[in-house]
Amino acid sequence: AWKGPKEAPMAWVVERSRMSTLGGLVIMGCVYAAFAVCNAYVDDLDESPIVVTRAAAAAVAWLVAAILANFRLSALDFSNTVMLTHITASTLLYWGLAGHPGKTDWLYADFAWSVMFLQLTGLHMVQALVCILVSVVSIVAVWVHASLLPGVVMTKHDSTKLVLALLCWPCVYLFGFLHQQLRLRDLYEAQCCLTTEKEACESLVSMVCDAMTFWIAADGETVLRSDRHFDTAMGRRMQGVQISESLDSDDQLRLKRTLLAADSELAPPVKLLPVTLLRPNAKPMPVQLFIVDRRRAFVASGQCGGLLRRSASVKMDAVQGFLIGLRLPDAE
């Protein structure tokens, strides 16, 4: 019901933003607590409702962060809880200033911080608009209440600041929020396309390779990723295992030569190599390996280069290099 035409599904957005939301709640609580300490000791308002409401807002943020971290709520419950937390905490902050017309400038700082926090959450546009609307109504009500207090005169400058704050911050936030939602929508659509393409490729590969595929690292030895079909056929989990452990000495040499030859630009995109896989507690299994060299593709896309730049000590057994498809001779 919350989903807009340009927004990704809520479940997907919430899964991506759970940790950032929890971190944002903790930070929000710390900021509110710092505001309370500042009001109590710097402004000498230790008995003021300002300090009490700010401390209460900090406690609410921390409590909700603890609840969300320990209980796995559904996407809708998670986002609604974050929305209600934002409304509760921000309302406490604003109404703590109601009896202190000289502190109305805090309204703008509170408002700016609260709308910036929303950028970290997995809320959808309607929920974000509700939070903004409640904040705007609360600020106007607090400002009107302060202006009606005896002996308080709100100048034209004060009114101008209020109008500018209520116009500028929501517009800036909503522009950034809309841009973020469009970006998330693009990411979601790209992920859906990749998932569909992956399923189609796996279906096609399964017709040729008996549904067994695995990745060997760029060192030509380490199995980086292995599917359950290959693990079942080998009788053990193959991820992290040296592929040479499952080959005799002759096949080890032939595989090494094939992988080295695959590095040539003139080499065919797919090479076929018959080998015999040695299995623990089972008979040797003659198979045909379809070898696809993807090292150049990873370097061209920046994945290997980025990994090497981030860690000078990275080894080639941590970088994807060869996609291997496996076919049993009887399946021809």
Coordinates of C-alpha atoms in Angstrom, one line a residue:
A1 CA 0.0 0.0 0.0
W2 CA 3.0 2.3 0.6
K3 CA 4.7 1.6 -2.7
G4 CA 4.8 4.4 -5.2
P5 CA 5.2 4.0 -9.0
K6 CA 8.9 4.8 -8.9
E7 CA 9.9 3.0 -5.8
A8 CA 11.4 -0.4 -5.2
P9 CA 9.4 -3.0 -3.2
M10 CA 9.5 -2.2 0.5
A11 CA 10.9 -5.6 1.5
W12 CA 13.9 -5.1 -0.8
V13 CA 14.5 -1.6 0.4
V14 CA 14.3 -2.5 4.1
E15 CA 16.7 -5.4 3.7
R16 CA 19.2 -3.1 2.2
S17 CA 18.8 -0.4 4.9
R18 CA 18.3 -2.4 8.1
M19 CA 21.9 -1.8 9.4
S20 CA 22.0 1.9 8.3
T21 CA 18.6 2.5 10.0
L22 CA 19.9 0.9 13.3
G23 CA 23.1 2.9 13.1
G24 CA 21.0 6.1 12.4
L25 CA 18.8 5.4 15.4
V26 CA 21.9 5.0 17.7
I27 CA 23.4 8.2 16.3
M28 CA 20.1 10.1 16.6
G29 CA 19.9 9.1 20.3
C30 CA 23.5 10.2 20.8
V31 CA 22.8 13.6 19.2
Y32 CA 19.6 14.1 21.3
A33 CA 21.6 13.1 24.5
A34 CA 24.3 15.7 23.5
F35 CA 21.6 18.3 23.1
A36 CA 20.2 17.5 26.5
V37 CA 23.7 17.8 28.1
C38 CA 24.3 21.1 26.3
N39 CA 21.0 22.5 27.5
A40 CA 21.5 21.3 31.1
Y41 CA 25.1 22.5 31.6
V42 CA 25.8 25.1 29.1
D43 CA 22.4 26.8 29.1
D44 CA 21.8 26.0 32.8
L45 CA 18.4 24.5 32.2
D46 CA 18.8 21.3 34.2
E47 CA 15.2 21.6 35.5
S48 CA 13.7 22.5 32.2
P49 CA 11.3 20.4 30.1
I50 CA 13.8 20.9 27.3
V51 CA 16.3 18.6 29.0
V52 CA 13.7 16.1 30.0
T53 CA 12.2 15.8 26.5
R54 CA 15.6 15.6 24.8
A55 CA 16.7 12.8 27.2
A56 CA 13.4 11.1 26.6
A57 CA 13.8 11.3 22.8
A58 CA 17.3 9.8 23.1
A59 CA 16.0 7.0 25.2
V60 CA 13.2 6.3 22.7
A61 CA 15.7 6.1 19.8
W62 CA 18.0 3.8 21.7
L63 CA 15.2 1.6 22.9
V64 CA 13.8 1.2 19.4
A65 CA 17.2 0.4 18.0
A66 CA 17.6 -2.3 20.5
I67 CA 14.2 -3.8 19.7
L68 CA 14.8 -3.7 16.0
A69 CA 18.2 -5.3 16.4
N70 CA 16.9 -8.2 18.5
F71 CA 13.6 -8.9 16.8
R72 CA 13.2 -9.7 13.2
L73 CA 10.2 -7.6 12.1
S74 CA 8.6 -7.8 8.7
A75 CA 9.4 -5.0 6.3
L76 CA 6.2 -3.1 6.8
D77 CA 6.4 -3.4 10.6
F78 CA 10.1 -2.3 10.5
S79 CA 9.4 0.8 8.4
N80 CA 6.3 1.7 10.4
T81 CA 8.2 1.4 13.7
V82 CA 10.9 3.7 12.3
M83 CA 8.3 6.2 11.1
L84 CA 6.5 6.3 14.5
T85 CA 9.9 6.5 16.3
H86 CA 10.8 9.6 14.2
I87 CA 7.4 11.2 14.9
T88 CA 7.6 10.5 18.6
A89 CA 11.2 11.7 19.1
S90 CA 10.8 14.8 17.0
T91 CA 7.5 15.8 18.6
L92 CA 9.2 15.4 22.1
L93 CA 12.0 17.7 21.0
Y94 CA 9.7 20.4 19.6
W95 CA 7.2 20.5 22.5
G96 CA 10.0 20.6 25.0
L97 CA 10.7 24.1 23.6
A98 CA 7.1 25.3 23.9
G99 CA 7.6 27.1 27.2
H100 CA 10.9 28.7 26.2
P101 CA 10.4 31.3 23.5
G102 CA 14.0 32.3 23.7
K103 CA 15.1 28.9 22.6
T104 CA 13.0 28.7 19.4
D105 CA 16.2 28.7 17.3
W106 CA 16.7 25.1 18.5
L107 CA 13.6 24.2 16.4
Y108 CA 15.5 24.6 13.2
A109 CA 18.5 22.5 14.3
D110 CA 16.2 19.8 15.5
F111 CA 14.2 19.9 12.2
A112 CA 17.4 19.8 10.1
W113 CA 18.8 16.8 12.0
S114 CA 15.5 14.9 11.9
V115 CA 15.1 15.2 8.1
M116 CA 18.7 14.2 7.6
F117 CA 18.2 11.1 9.6
L118 CA 15.3 10.0 7.3
Q119 CA 17.9 9.6 4.5
L120 CA 19.3 6.6 6.3
T121 CA 16.1 4.7 6.7
G122 CA 14.1 2.3 4.5
L123 CA 11.0 4.5 4.4
H124 CA 8.9 5.0 1.3
M125 CA 7.8 8.3 0.1
V126 CA 4.4 8.3 1.8
Q127 CA 5.9 7.5 5.2
A128 CA 8.6 10.1 4.7
L129 CA 5.9 12.7 3.9
V130 CA 4.0 11.8 7.0
C131 CA 7.1 12.4 9.1
I132 CA 7.8 15.7 7.4
L133 CA 4.2 16.8 7.8
V134 CA 4.0 16.0 11.5
S135 CA 7.3 17.9 12.1
V136 CA 6.1 21.0 10.2
V137 CA 2.7 21.0 12.1
S138 CA 4.5 20.6 15.4
I139 CA 7.0 23.4 14.7
V140 CA 4.3 25.8 13.6
A141 CA 2.2 25.0 16.7
V142 CA 5.2 25.5 19.0
W143 CA 6.1 28.8 17.3
V144 CA 2.5 30.1 17.6
H145 CA 2.3 29.0 21.2
A146 CA 5.6 30.8 22.0
S147 CA 4.4 34.0 20.2
L148 CA 1.2 34.0 22.3
L149 CA 3.1 33.9 25.6
P150 CA 2.9 37.2 27.7
G151 CA 5.7 39.6 27.1
V152 CA 7.0 37.7 24.0
V153 CA 7.3 39.6 20.7
M154 CA 8.1 37.7 17.6
T155 CA 9.9 39.9 15.1
K156 CA 9.6 39.9 11.4
H157 CA 13.1 38.4 11.3
D158 CA 11.9 35.5 13.5
S159 CA 8.9 34.9 11.1
T160 CA 11.2 35.0 8.1
K161 CA 13.5 32.4 9.6
L162 CA 10.6 30.1 10.4
V163 CA 9.1 30.3 6.8
L164 CA 12.5 29.8 5.2
A165 CA 13.3 26.8 7.4
L166 CA 9.9 25.2 6.8
L167 CA 10.3 25.7 3.0
C168 CA 14.0 25.0 2.5
W169 CA 14.6 21.9 4.6
P170 CA 11.6 19.8 3.3
C171 CA 12.4 20.7 -0.3
V172 CA 16.1 19.8 0.0
Y173 CA 15.2 16.6 1.8
L174 CA 12.5 15.5 -0.5
F175 CA 14.7 16.2 -3.6
G176 CA 17.4 14.0 -2.1
F177 CA 14.9 11.4 -1.0
L178 CA 13.3 11.2 -4.4
H179 CA 16.8 10.9 -6.0
Q180 CA 17.6 8.1 -3.6
Q181 CA 14.4 6.3 -4.4
L182 CA 14.9 6.5 -8.1
R183 CA 18.5 5.1 -7.7
L184 CA 17.2 2.3 -5.5
R185 CA 14.5 1.5 -8.1
D186 CA 17.2 1.3 -10.8
L187 CA 19.3 -1.0 -8.6
Y188 CA 16.3 -3.2 -8.0
E189 CA 15.4 -3.5 -11.7
A190 CA 19.0 -4.3 -12.5
Q191 CA 19.1 -7.0 -9.8
C192 CA 15.9 -8.5 -11.2
C193 CA 17.3 -8.5 -14.7
L194 CA 20.6 -10.1 -13.5
T195 CA 18.6 -12.7 -11.5
T196 CA 16.5 -13.6 -14.6
E197 CA 19.6 -13.8 -16.8
K198 CA 21.4 -16.0 -14.3
E199 CA 18.4 -18.4 -14.1
A200 CA 18.3 -18.6 -17.9
C201 CA 22.1 -19.1 -18.2
E202 CA 21.9 -21.8 -15.5
S203 CA 19.1 -23.6 -17.3
L204 CA 21.1 -23.5 -20.5
V205 CA 24.3 -24.6 -18.9
S206 CA 22.5 -27.4 -17.1
M207 CA 21.6 -28.9 -20.5
V208 CA 25.3 -29.1 -21.4
C209 CA 27.1 -29.5 -18.0
D210 CA 24.8 -31.7 -15.9
A211 CA 24.0 -28.7 -13.7
M212 CA 27.4 -28.8 -12.2
T213 CA 29.4 -25.6 -12.3
F214 CA 32.1 -24.1 -10.0
W215 CA 34.6 -21.2 -10.0
I216 CA 38.4 -21.6 -9.8
A217 CA 40.5 -18.7 -8.6
A218 CA 42.9 -16.9 -10.9
D219 CA 45.7 -19.0 -9.4
G220 CA 44.2 -22.0 -11.3
E221 CA 44.0 -24.0 -8.1
T222 CA 41.5 -22.9 -5.4
V223 CA 37.8 -23.6 -5.8
L224 CA 36.2 -20.3 -4.8
R225 CA 32.5 -21.2 -5.4
S226 CA 30.9 -24.5 -5.8
D227 CA 27.3 -25.5 -6.2
R228 CA 25.6 -28.3 -4.3
H229 CA 25.5 -30.7 -7.3
F230 CA 29.2 -30.6 -7.6
D231 CA 29.7 -31.0 -3.8
T232 CA 27.3 -34.0 -3.8
A233 CA 29.1 -35.6 -6.7
M234 CA 32.5 -35.2 -5.0
G235 CA 31.2 -36.3 -1.6
R236 CA 32.4 -33.3 0.3
R237 CA 32.3 -29.5 0.3
M238 CA 34.6 -28.2 -2.4
Q239 CA 34.7 -24.5 -1.7
G240 CA 38.3 -23.5 -0.6
V241 CA 39.7 -26.9 -1.7
Q242 CA 42.6 -27.1 -4.2
I243 CA 41.3 -28.7 -7.4
S244 CA 44.6 -30.5 -7.8
E245 CA 43.8 -32.6 -4.8
S246 CA 41.1 -34.3 -6.8
L247 CA 43.3 -35.0 -9.9
D248 CA 46.1 -37.4 -10.5
S249 CA 49.5 -36.1 -11.5
D250 CA 48.9 -36.4 -15.3
D251 CA 45.5 -34.5 -15.1
Q252 CA 47.1 -31.9 -12.9
L253 CA 49.7 -31.1 -15.6
R254 CA 47.1 -31.1 -18.4
L255 CA 44.8 -28.8 -16.5
K256 CA 47.6 -26.4 -15.7
R257 CA 48.6 -26.3 -19.4
T258 CA 45.0 -25.7 -20.4
L259 CA 44.6 -22.8 -18.0
L260 CA 47.8 -21.2 -19.1
A261 CA 46.8 -21.5 -22.7
A262 CA 43.4 -20.0 -21.9
D263 CA 45.2 -16.7 -21.1
S264 CA 46.1 -16.2 -24.8
E265 CA 43.9 -13.7 -26.8
L266 CA 43.8 -16.3 -29.6
A267 CA 42.5 -19.0 -27.4
P268 CA 38.8 -20.2 -27.9
P269 CA 36.3 -18.8 -25.4
V270 CA 35.6 -22.3 -24.1
K271 CA 38.0 -25.2 -23.8
L272 CA 37.1 -28.8 -23.3
L273 CA 39.3 -31.0 -21.1
P274 CA 38.5 -34.7 -20.2
V275 CA 39.9 -35.6 -16.7
T276 CA 39.2 -38.1 -14.0
L277 CA 38.2 -36.7 -10.6
L278 CA 39.4 -38.6 -7.5
R279 CA 36.7 -38.8 -4.8
P280 CA 37.1 -39.8 -1.1
N281 CA 35.3 -43.1 -0.4
A282 CA 34.1 -43.4 -4.0
K283 CA 35.3 -44.6 -7.3
P284 CA 37.1 -42.1 -9.6
M285 CA 34.7 -40.2 -11.8
P286 CA 35.7 -39.5 -15.5
V287 CA 34.3 -36.1 -16.5
Q288 CA 34.6 -33.5 -19.2
L289 CA 35.5 -29.9 -18.0
F290 CA 34.3 -26.9 -20.0
I291 CA 36.7 -24.1 -19.0
V292 CA 35.9 -20.4 -19.5
D293 CA 38.6 -17.9 -18.7
R294 CA 37.0 -14.8 -17.1
R295 CA 40.2 -13.2 -15.7
R296 CA 40.3 -10.5 -18.4
A297 CA 36.6 -9.8 -17.9
F298 CA 37.0 -9.2 -14.2
V299 CA 40.0 -6.9 -14.7
A300 CA 38.1 -5.0 -17.4
S301 CA 35.1 -4.5 -15.1
G302 CA 37.4 -3.2 -12.3
Q303 CA 36.5 -6.0 -9.9
C304 CA 40.0 -7.5 -9.6
G305 CA 41.7 -4.1 -9.9
G306 CA 39.5 -2.7 -7.1
L307 CA 40.3 -5.7 -4.9
L308 CA 44.0 -5.4 -5.6
R309 CA 43.9 -1.6 -4.8
R310 CA 42.1 -2.1 -1.5
S311 CA 44.6 -4.7 -0.3
A312 CA 48.2 -4.8 -1.3
S313 CA 48.6 -8.3 0.2
V314 CA 45.6 -9.9 -1.7
K315 CA 46.5 -13.2 -3.2
M316 CA 45.3 -14.6 -6.6
D317 CA 43.5 -17.4 -4.8
A318 CA 41.0 -14.8 -3.7
V319 CA 40.1 -13.5 -7.2
Q320 CA 37.7 -15.3 -9.5
G321 CA 39.4 -16.6 -12.6
F322 CA 37.8 -19.6 -14.4
L323 CA 34.2 -20.8 -14.7
I324 CA 34.2 -24.5 -15.0
G325 CA 31.3 -26.6 -16.2
L326 CA 31.3 -30.3 -15.6
R327 CA 29.7 -33.0 -17.8
L328 CA 29.6 -36.7 -17.3
P329 CA 30.5 -38.7 -20.4
D330 CA 27.3 -40.8 -20.1
A331 CA 25.2 -37.6 -20.5
E332 CA 26.3 -37.0 -24.0

